[in-house]
CSV table of C-alpha atoms and ligand atoms in Angstrom, one decimal:
chain,number,residue,atom,x,y,z
A,291,MET,CA,-49.0,-32.9,-219.2
A,292,PHE,CA,-50.2,-29.4,-220.0
A,293,ARG,CA,-48.7,-27.1,-217.4
A,294,ILE,CA,-50.6,-24.1,-216.0
A,295,ALA,CA,-49.5,-21.4,-213.6
A,296,VAL,CA,-52.3,-19.5,-211.9
A,297,CYS,CA,-52.0,-15.9,-210.6
A,298,VAL,CA,-54.2,-14.7,-207.8
A,299,SER,CA,-54.9,-11.8,-205.5
A,300,GLY,CA,-58.0,-12.6,-203.5
A,301,GLY,CA,-60.3,-15.3,-202.3
A,302,GLY,CA,-59.4,-17.8,-205.0
A,303,THR,CA,-62.9,-19.1,-205.9
A,304,ASN,CA,-61.9,-19.2,-209.6
A,305,LEU,CA,-58.7,-21.0,-208.7
A,306,GLN,CA,-60.8,-23.5,-206.8
A,307,ALA,CA,-63.0,-24.0,-209.9
A,308,ILE,CA,-59.8,-24.9,-211.8
A,309,ILE,CA,-58.5,-27.2,-209.1
A,310,ASP,CA,-61.9,-29.0,-209.1
A,311,GLY,CA,-62.0,-29.1,-212.9
A,312,VAL,CA,-58.6,-30.8,-213.0
A,313,ARG,CA,-59.6,-33.2,-210.2
A,314,GLN,CA,-62.9,-34.2,-211.6
A,315,GLY,CA,-61.5,-34.6,-215.2
A,316,ALA,CA,-63.3,-31.7,-216.8
A,317,ILE,CA,-59.8,-30.4,-217.6
A,318,GLN,CA,-57.8,-33.3,-218.9
A,319,ASP,CA,-54.0,-34.0,-218.9
A,320,THR,CA,-53.3,-30.8,-217.1
A,321,GLU,CA,-51.3,-29.9,-214.0
A,322,ILE,CA,-51.5,-26.7,-212.0
A,323,VAL,CA,-47.7,-26.4,-211.4
A,324,ARG,CA,-47.6,-23.2,-209.4
A,325,VAL,CA,-49.9,-20.5,-207.9
A,326,ILE,CA,-48.5,-17.0,-207.7
A,327,GLY,CA,-50.0,-14.4,-205.4
A,328,ASN,CA,-49.1,-10.7,-204.9
A,329,ASN,CA,-50.6,-10.6,-201.5
A,330,ARG,CA,-49.4,-12.8,-198.6
A,331,ASN,CA,-52.8,-12.9,-197.0
A,332,ALA,CA,-54.7,-14.0,-200.1
A,333,TYR,CA,-56.9,-16.9,-199.2
A,334,ALA,CA,-56.2,-18.2,-202.7
A,335,LEU,CA,-52.7,-19.1,-201.7
A,336,GLU,CA,-54.1,-21.2,-198.8
A,337,ARG,CA,-56.4,-23.0,-201.2
A,338,ALA,CA,-53.4,-23.9,-203.3
A,339,ARG,CA,-51.5,-25.3,-200.4
A,340,GLN,CA,-54.5,-27.3,-199.2
A,341,ALA,CA,-54.6,-28.8,-202.7
A,342,GLY,CA,-50.9,-29.7,-202.6
A,343,ILE,CA,-49.9,-27.1,-205.1
A,344,GLU,CA,-46.8,-25.0,-204.8
A,345,ALA,CA,-47.9,-21.4,-203.7
A,346,VAL,CA,-45.5,-18.5,-203.9
A,347,CYS,CA,-46.0,-14.8,-203.0
A,348,VAL,CA,-44.3,-12.1,-205.0
A,349,SER,CA,-45.4,-8.8,-203.4
A,350,PRO,CA,-44.5,-5.3,-204.6
A,351,ARG,CA,-43.8,-4.5,-201.0
A,352,ASP,CA,-40.8,-6.7,-201.0
A,353,TYR,CA,-39.1,-4.8,-203.8
A,354,GLU,CA,-37.5,-1.4,-204.0
A,355,ASP,CA,-39.3,-0.4,-207.2
A,356,ARG,CA,-41.7,-1.6,-209.9
A,357,GLU,CA,-38.9,-2.8,-212.2
A,358,ARG,CA,-37.5,-5.1,-209.5
A,359,PHE,CA,-41.0,-6.4,-208.8
A,360,ASN,CA,-41.6,-7.0,-212.5
A,361,GLU,CA,-38.4,-9.0,-212.8
A,362,ALA,CA,-39.3,-11.1,-209.8
A,363,LEU,CA,-42.8,-11.8,-211.1
A,364,LEU,CA,-41.4,-12.8,-214.5
A,365,ALA,CA,-38.8,-15.1,-212.8
A,366,ALA,CA,-41.6,-16.7,-210.7
A,367,VAL,CA,-43.5,-17.5,-213.8
A,368,ASP,CA,-40.5,-18.7,-215.8
A,369,GLU,CA,-39.4,-21.1,-213.1
A,370,ALA,CA,-42.8,-22.8,-213.4
A,371,ALA,CA,-42.2,-23.3,-217.2
A,372,PRO,CA,-46.0,-23.0,-217.9
A,373,ASP,CA,-47.7,-23.7,-221.1
A,374,LEU,CA,-50.5,-21.3,-220.0
A,375,ILE,CA,-50.7,-18.6,-217.4
A,376,VAL,CA,-54.2,-18.0,-215.9
A,377,LEU,CA,-55.1,-14.7,-214.3
A,378,ALA,CA,-57.8,-15.8,-211.8
A,379,GLY,CA,-58.6,-12.5,-210.0
A,380,PHE,CA,-55.0,-11.2,-210.3
A,381,LEU,CA,-55.2,-7.4,-209.7
A,382,VAL,CA,-51.7,-6.5,-210.9
A,383,VAL,CA,-50.7,-4.8,-214.1
A,384,LEU,CA,-48.6,-7.3,-215.9
A,385,PRO,CA,-45.0,-6.5,-216.8
A,386,PRO,CA,-44.8,-5.8,-220.6
A,387,ALA,CA,-41.9,-8.3,-220.9
A,388,LEU,CA,-44.2,-11.0,-219.5
A,389,ILE,CA,-47.0,-10.2,-221.9
A,390,GLN,CA,-44.5,-10.2,-224.8
A,391,LYS,CA,-42.9,-13.5,-223.8
A,392,TYR,CA,-46.1,-15.3,-223.3
A,393,GLU,CA,-48.1,-13.9,-226.2
A,394,ASN,CA,-51.4,-15.9,-226.6
A,395,ARG,CA,-50.5,-18.0,-223.6
A,396,ILE,CA,-52.0,-15.7,-220.9
A,397,ILE,CA,-55.7,-15.7,-220.2
A,398,ASN,CA,-57.8,-13.6,-217.8
A,399,ILE,CA,-61.3,-13.9,-216.4
A,400,HIS,CA,-63.3,-10.6,-216.2
A,401,PRO,CA,-66.6,-10.3,-214.4
A,402,SER,CA,-68.6,-8.5,-217.2
A,403,LEU,CA,-69.5,-9.0,-220.9
A,404,ILE,CA,-66.5,-7.2,-222.5
A,405,PRO,CA,-66.5,-4.5,-223.9
A,406,SER,CA,-68.9,-3.3,-221.2
A,407,PHE,CA,-67.6,-2.4,-217.7
A,408,CYS,CA,-64.0,-3.2,-218.4
A,409,GLY,CA,-60.6,-1.4,-218.6
A,410,THR,CA,-58.7,0.6,-216.0
A,411,GLY,CA,-60.6,0.9,-212.7
A,412,TYR,CA,-63.0,-1.9,-213.4
A,413,TYR,CA,-62.2,-4.8,-211.2
A,414,GLY,CA,-63.9,-6.9,-208.6
A,415,LEU,CA,-67.0,-5.4,-207.0
A,416,LYS,CA,-66.6,-2.1,-208.9
A,417,VAL,CA,-67.6,-3.9,-212.1
A,418,HIS,CA,-71.0,-4.9,-210.6
A,419,GLU,CA,-71.5,-1.5,-208.9
A,420,ALA,CA,-71.1,0.1,-212.4
A,421,ALA,CA,-73.4,-2.5,-214.0
A,422,LEU,CA,-76.2,-1.8,-211.5
A,423,ALA,CA,-75.6,2.0,-211.7
A,424,ARG,CA,-76.1,1.8,-215.5
A,425,GLY,CA,-79.3,-0.3,-215.1
A,426,VAL,CA,-78.3,-3.1,-217.4
A,427,LYS,CA,-80.6,-6.1,-217.4
A,428,VAL,CA,-77.9,-8.6,-218.5
A,429,THR,CA,-74.3,-8.9,-217.4
A,430,GLY,CA,-71.9,-11.8,-217.3
A,431,ALA,CA,-68.3,-12.8,-217.6
A,432,THR,CA,-65.6,-13.0,-220.2
A,433,VAL,CA,-62.4,-15.1,-220.6
A,434,HIS,CA,-59.9,-13.5,-223.0
A,435,PHE,CA,-56.3,-13.7,-224.0
A,436,VAL,CA,-54.2,-10.9,-222.4
A,437,ASP,CA,-52.5,-8.3,-224.6
A,438,ARG,CA,-50.9,-5.0,-223.8
A,439,GLY,CA,-54.2,-3.2,-223.2
A,440,THR,CA,-56.5,-3.6,-220.2
A,441,ASP,CA,-59.2,-6.2,-221.0
A,442,THR,CA,-58.6,-5.7,-224.8
A,443,GLY,CA,-57.3,-9.1,-225.9
A,444,PRO,CA,-59.0,-11.7,-228.1
A,445,ILE,CA,-62.2,-13.1,-226.4
A,446,ILE,CA,-62.3,-16.8,-225.9
A,447,MET,CA,-65.7,-17.3,-224.1
A,448,GLN,CA,-68.5,-15.3,-222.6
A,449,LYS,CA,-71.6,-16.2,-220.6
A,450,ALA,CA,-74.5,-14.0,-219.8
A,451,VAL,CA,-76.2,-13.6,-216.4
A,452,ALA,CA,-79.6,-11.9,-215.9
A,453,VAL,CA,-79.6,-9.0,-213.4
A,454,ARG,CA,-82.5,-9.1,-210.9
A,455,PRO,CA,-84.3,-6.1,-209.6
A,456,GLU,CA,-83.3,-6.8,-206.0
A,457,ASP,CA,-79.6,-7.4,-206.8
A,458,THR,CA,-76.9,-5.6,-204.8
A,459,PRO,CA,-73.3,-5.5,-206.1
A,460,GLU,CA,-72.6,-8.4,-203.7
A,461,THR,CA,-75.4,-10.7,-204.8
A,462,LEU,CA,-74.7,-9.9,-208.5
A,463,GLN,CA,-71.0,-10.7,-208.0
A,464,ARG,CA,-71.8,-14.0,-206.5
A,465,ARG,CA,-74.3,-15.0,-209.2
A,466,VAL,CA,-71.9,-14.0,-212.0
A,467,MET,CA,-69.3,-16.2,-210.4
A,468,GLU,CA,-71.6,-19.2,-209.9
A,469,GLU,CA,-73.4,-19.0,-213.2
A,470,ALA,CA,-70.6,-17.8,-215.4
A,471,GLU,CA,-67.0,-17.5,-214.1
A,472,TRP,CA,-66.7,-20.9,-212.5
A,473,LYS,CA,-67.9,-22.5,-215.7
A,474,ILE,CA,-66.3,-20.6,-218.5
A,475,LEU,CA,-62.8,-20.4,-216.9
A,476,PRO,CA,-62.3,-24.2,-216.5
A,477,GLU,CA,-64.0,-24.7,-219.9
A,478,SER,CA,-61.6,-22.3,-221.6
A,479,ILE,CA,-58.6,-24.0,-220.0
A,480,ALA,CA,-59.8,-27.4,-221.0
A,481,LEU,CA,-60.2,-26.3,-224.7
A,482,ILE,CA,-56.7,-24.7,-224.7
A,483,ALA,CA,-55.1,-27.7,-223.0
A,484,ALA,CA,-56.7,-29.9,-225.7
A,485,GLY,CA,-55.2,-27.7,-228.4
A,486,ARG,CA,-58.6,-26.6,-229.7
A,487,VAL,CA,-58.0,-22.8,-229.4
A,488,SER,CA,-56.1,-20.6,-231.8
A,489,VAL,CA,-55.8,-16.9,-232.5
A,490,GLU,CA,-56.1,-15.7,-236.1
A,491,ASP,CA,-56.1,-12.0,-237.1
A,492,GLY,CA,-56.9,-11.0,-233.5
A,493,HIS,CA,-59.9,-13.4,-233.1
A,494,VAL,CA,-60.2,-16.7,-231.3
A,495,LYS,CA,-61.1,-19.8,-233.3
A,496,ILE,CA,-62.3,-22.8,-231.4
A,497,VAL,CA,-62.2,-26.2,-233.1
A,498,THR,CA,-65.3,-28.2,-232.1
A,499,GLU,CA,-65.2,-31.8,-231.2
A,500,ASN,CA,-65.8,-34.1,-234.0
A,501,ALA,CA,-68.2,-37.0,-233.8
A,502,ASP,CA,-65.5,-39.7,-233.7
A,503,GLU,CA,-63.9,-38.2,-230.6
A,504,LYS,CA,-67.2,-38.2,-228.8
A,505,LYS,CA,-67.6,-41.9,-229.0
B,76,LIG,C1,-63.5,-12.5,-209.9
B,76,LIG,O1,-64.8,-12.1,-209.9
B,76,LIG,C2,-62.8,-12.1,-211.1
B,76,LIG,O2,-63.6,-12.1,-212.3
B,76,LIG,C3,-62.4,-10.7,-210.8
B,76,LIG,O3,-61.9,-10.8,-209.5
B,76,LIG,C4,-62.7,-11.8,-208.8
B,76,LIG,C5,-61.7,-12.7,-208.1
B,76,LIG,O4,-62.4,-13.6,-207.3
B,76,LIG,N1,-61.3,-10.2,-211.7
B,76,LIG,C6,-61.3,-8.9,-212.1
B,76,LIG,O5,-62.1,-8.1,-211.8
B,76,LIG,C7,-60.2,-8.7,-213.1
B,76,LIG,N2,-60.3,-7.4,-213.7
B,76,LIG,P1,-61.7,-15.0,-206.8
B,76,LIG,O6,-60.4,-14.6,-206.1
B,76,LIG,O7,-62.7,-15.6,-205.8
B,76,LIG,O8,-61.5,-15.9,-208.0
Protein backbone atom coordinates (compact mmCIF):
# COMPACT_ATOMS: atom_id res chain seq x y z
CA MET A 1 0.00 0.00 0.00
CA PHE A 2 1.13 3.50 -0.88
CA ARG A 3 0.87 5.65 2.26
CA ILE A 4 -0.21 9.26 2.12
CA ALA A 5 -0.42 11.89 4.85
CA VAL A 6 -2.62 14.90 4.14
CA CYS A 7 -2.07 18.33 5.73
CA VAL A 8 -5.06 20.66 6.04
CA SER A 9 -6.11 24.03 7.45
CA GLY A 10 -9.68 24.63 6.34
CA GLY A 11 -12.85 23.10 5.00
CA GLY A 12 -11.17 20.07 3.51
CA THR A 13 -12.99 19.77 0.18
CA ASN A 14 -9.75 18.69 -1.48
CA LEU A 15 -9.21 16.13 1.29
CA GLN A 16 -12.73 14.88 0.55
CA ALA A 17 -11.87 14.54 -3.14
CA ILE A 18 -8.88 12.38 -2.16
CA ILE A 19 -10.96 10.27 0.25
CA ASP A 20 -13.56 9.75 -2.50
CA GLY A 21 -10.83 8.97 -5.05
CA VAL A 22 -9.42 6.23 -2.81
CA ARG A 23 -12.89 4.82 -2.04
CA GLN A 24 -14.04 4.81 -5.63
CA GLY A 25 -10.83 3.30 -6.96
CA ALA A 26 -9.59 6.30 -8.99
CA ILE A 27 -6.56 6.21 -6.66
CA GLN A 28 -5.45 2.61 -6.35
CA ASP A 29 -3.49 0.69 -3.71
CA THR A 30 -3.31 3.79 -1.55
CA GLU A 31 -4.17 4.49 2.08
CA ILE A 32 -4.59 7.88 3.75
CA VAL A 33 -2.75 7.05 6.94
CA ARG A 34 -3.06 10.36 8.77
CA VAL A 35 -4.56 13.83 8.38
CA ILE A 36 -2.67 16.63 10.10
CA GLY A 37 -4.26 20.03 10.77
CA ASN A 38 -2.82 23.20 12.28
CA ASN A 39 -6.19 24.42 13.45
CA ARG A 40 -8.36 22.46 15.88
CA ASN A 41 -11.56 23.85 14.35
CA ALA A 42 -10.73 22.92 10.76
CA TYR A 43 -13.71 21.04 9.34
CA ALA A 44 -11.21 18.98 7.36
CA LEU A 45 -10.24 17.17 10.58
CA GLU A 46 -13.90 16.24 11.12
CA ARG A 47 -14.10 14.93 7.55
CA ALA A 48 -11.09 12.71 8.29
CA ARG A 49 -12.65 11.32 11.47
CA GLN A 50 -15.93 10.65 9.68
CA ALA A 51 -13.99 8.66 7.10
CA GLY A 52 -12.27 6.65 9.84
CA ILE A 53 -8.88 8.27 9.26
CA GLU A 54 -6.63 9.29 12.13
CA ALA A 55 -6.79 13.10 12.52
CA VAL A 56 -4.25 15.01 14.58
CA CYS A 57 -3.87 18.70 15.30
CA VAL A 58 -0.46 20.36 15.60
CA SER A 59 -1.17 24.00 16.36
CA PRO A 60 1.51 26.72 16.67
CA ARG A 61 -0.50 27.98 19.67
CA ASP A 62 0.47 24.89 21.64
CA TYR A 63 4.22 25.53 21.30
CA GLU A 64 6.40 28.21 22.83
CA ASP A 65 8.13 29.11 19.57
CA ARG A 66 8.28 28.29 15.89
CA GLU A 67 11.17 25.89 16.32
CA ARG A 68 9.24 23.70 18.75
CA PHE A 69 6.20 23.77 16.46
CA ASN A 70 8.34 22.79 13.49
CA GLU A 71 9.77 19.84 15.43
CA ALA A 72 6.28 18.71 16.42
CA LEU A 73 5.03 18.97 12.84
CA LEU A 74 7.96 16.96 11.53
CA ALA A 75 7.39 14.34 14.24
CA ALA A 76 3.67 14.12 13.35
CA VAL A 77 4.60 13.47 9.73
CA ASP A 78 7.41 11.02 10.53
CA GLU A 79 5.15 8.94 12.80
CA ALA A 80 2.83 8.35 9.85
CA ALA A 81 5.74 7.04 7.73
CA PRO A 82 4.23 8.44 4.53
CA ASP A 83 5.38 7.77 0.99
CA LEU A 84 3.78 11.07 -0.02
CA ILE A 85 2.69 14.20 1.88
CA VAL A 86 -0.22 16.09 0.32
CA LEU A 87 -0.79 19.74 1.20
CA ALA A 88 -4.53 20.15 0.63
CA GLY A 89 -5.18 23.75 1.62
CA PHE A 90 -2.42 23.74 4.27
CA LEU A 91 -1.65 27.38 5.03
CA VAL A 92 1.52 26.86 7.06
CA VAL A 93 5.09 27.59 5.92
CA LEU A 94 6.72 24.17 6.04
CA PRO A 95 9.81 23.63 8.21
CA PRO A 96 12.95 23.52 5.99
CA ALA A 97 13.93 20.20 7.63
CA LEU A 98 10.65 18.65 6.47
CA ILE A 99 11.13 19.88 2.89
CA GLN A 100 14.68 18.54 2.83
CA LYS A 101 13.78 15.16 4.29
CA TYR A 102 10.84 14.60 1.94
CA GLU A 103 12.30 16.02 -1.26
CA ASN A 104 10.02 15.25 -4.24
CA ARG A 105 7.61 13.55 -1.86
CA ILE A 106 5.50 16.60 -0.92
CA ILE A 107 2.84 17.98 -3.28
CA ASN A 108 0.65 21.08 -3.01
CA ILE A 109 -2.55 22.23 -4.71
CA HIS A 110 -2.64 25.94 -5.59
CA PRO A 111 -5.77 27.66 -6.94
CA SER A 112 -4.24 29.44 -9.96
CA LEU A 113 -2.19 28.65 -13.05
CA ILE A 114 1.32 29.02 -11.63
CA PRO A 115 3.31 31.28 -12.19
CA SER A 116 0.29 33.62 -12.07
CA PHE A 117 -1.12 34.67 -8.71
CA CYS A 118 1.18 32.62 -6.52
CA GLY A 119 3.91 33.15 -3.94
CA THR A 120 3.79 34.88 -0.57
CA GLY A 121 0.38 36.32 0.28
CA TYR A 122 -1.50 34.42 -2.43
CA TYR A 123 -3.69 31.84 -0.76
CA GLY A 124 -7.37 30.92 -0.65
CA LEU A 125 -9.80 33.64 -1.71
CA LYS A 126 -6.99 36.21 -2.14
CA VAL A 127 -5.84 34.35 -5.26
CA HIS A 128 -9.25 34.73 -6.90
CA GLU A 129 -9.59 38.37 -5.82
CA ALA A 130 -6.25 39.09 -7.52
CA ALA A 131 -7.24 37.22 -10.69
CA LEU A 132 -10.49 39.21 -10.97
CA ALA A 133 -8.68 42.48 -10.19
CA ARG A 134 -6.25 41.80 -13.05
CA GLY A 135 -9.09 40.93 -15.39
CA VAL A 136 -7.76 37.57 -16.58
CA LYS A 137 -10.16 35.56 -18.72
CA VAL A 138 -8.68 32.19 -17.80
CA THR A 139 -7.49 30.93 -14.43
CA GLY A 140 -7.26 27.43 -12.96
CA ALA A 141 -5.32 25.27 -10.56
CA THR A 142 -1.87 23.70 -10.28
CA VAL A 143 -0.49 20.65 -8.49
CA HIS A 144 3.25 20.88 -7.91
CA PHE A 145 6.04 19.38 -5.85
CA VAL A 146 7.09 21.50 -2.89
CA ASP A 147 10.59 22.92 -2.74
CA ARG A 148 12.10 25.63 -0.53
CA GLY A 149 10.34 28.47 -2.32
CA THR A 150 6.67 29.43 -2.17
CA ASP A 151 4.81 27.75 -5.05
CA THR A 152 8.06 27.34 -7.02
CA GLY A 153 8.48 23.55 -7.23
CA PRO A 154 8.18 21.34 -10.33
CA ILE A 155 4.66 21.41 -11.82
CA ILE A 156 2.86 18.06 -12.05
CA MET A 157 -0.52 19.02 -13.49
CA GLN A 158 -2.56 22.13 -14.35
CA LYS A 159 -6.14 22.67 -15.45
CA ALA A 160 -7.63 25.87 -16.85
CA VAL A 161 -11.00 27.34 -15.87
CA ALA A 162 -12.76 30.15 -17.75
CA VAL A 163 -13.55 33.34 -15.83
CA ARG A 164 -17.13 34.58 -16.32
CA PRO A 165 -18.05 38.27 -16.45
CA GLU A 166 -20.38 37.88 -13.48
CA ASP A 167 -17.85 36.03 -11.29
CA THR A 168 -17.18 37.09 -7.70
CA PRO A 169 -14.12 35.76 -5.83
CA GLU A 170 -16.44 33.26 -4.16
CA THR A 171 -18.07 31.91 -7.33
CA LEU A 172 -14.70 31.71 -9.06
CA GLN A 173 -13.14 29.90 -6.10
CA ARG A 174 -15.95 27.35 -6.12
CA ARG A 175 -15.71 26.72 -9.88
CA VAL A 176 -11.92 26.39 -9.79
CA MET A 177 -12.37 23.78 -7.07
CA GLU A 178 -15.11 21.86 -8.89
CA GLU A 179 -13.64 21.99 -12.39
CA ALA A 180 -9.95 21.80 -11.57
CA GLU A 181 -8.73 21.16 -8.01
CA TRP A 182 -10.93 18.19 -7.15
CA LYS A 183 -9.86 16.53 -10.39
CA ILE A 184 -6.14 17.20 -10.75
CA LEU A 185 -5.26 16.56 -7.10
CA PRO A 186 -6.62 12.97 -7.01
CA GLU A 187 -5.27 12.39 -10.55
CA SER A 188 -1.79 13.52 -9.53
CA ILE A 189 -1.85 11.31 -6.44
CA ALA A 190 -2.98 8.32 -8.51
CA LEU A 191 -0.10 8.83 -10.96
CA ILE A 192 2.47 9.21 -8.19
CA ALA A 193 1.13 6.16 -6.31
CA ALA A 194 1.38 4.17 -9.55
CA GLY A 195 5.04 5.17 -9.88
CA ARG A 196 4.43 7.13 -13.07
CA VAL A 197 5.86 10.47 -11.96
CA SER A 198 9.51 11.45 -11.78
CA VAL A 199 11.46 14.70 -11.50
CA GLU A 200 14.37 15.22 -13.86
CA ASP A 201 16.36 18.46 -14.03
CA GLY A 202 13.64 20.27 -12.11
CA HIS A 203 10.86 19.17 -14.45
CA VAL A 204 8.19 16.54 -13.96
CA LYS A 205 7.99 13.60 -16.33
CA ILE A 206 4.83 11.52 -16.46
CA VAL A 207 4.98 8.05 -17.92
CA THR A 208 1.80 7.41 -19.86
CA GLU A 209 -0.13 4.16 -19.67
CA ASN A 210 0.83 1.71 -22.35
CA ALA A 211 -1.74 -0.11 -24.42
CA ASP A 212 -1.17 -3.47 -22.67
CA GLU A 213 -2.00 -2.05 -19.25
CA LYS A 214 -5.27 -0.61 -20.51
CA LYS A 215 -6.60 -4.04 -21.49
C1 LIG B 1 -8.10 25.39 -1.93
O1 LIG B 1 -8.70 26.24 -2.88
C2 LIG B 1 -6.61 25.30 -2.17
O2 LIG B 1 -6.27 25.34 -3.51
C3 LIG B 1 -6.14 26.53 -1.44
O3 LIG B 1 -6.90 26.56 -0.26
C4 LIG B 1 -8.19 25.98 -0.52
C5 LIG B 1 -8.48 24.94 0.53
O4 LIG B 1 -9.80 24.45 0.40
N1 LIG B 1 -4.72 26.48 -1.18
C6 LIG B 1 -3.93 27.56 -1.25
O5 LIG B 1 -4.34 28.68 -1.48
C7 LIG B 1 -2.46 27.27 -1.02
N2 LIG B 1 -1.65 28.39 -1.38
P1 LIG B 1 -10.24 23.06 1.04
O6 LIG B 1 -9.84 23.11 2.53
O7 LIG B 1 -11.74 23.05 0.89
O8 LIG B 1 -9.57 21.95 0.31
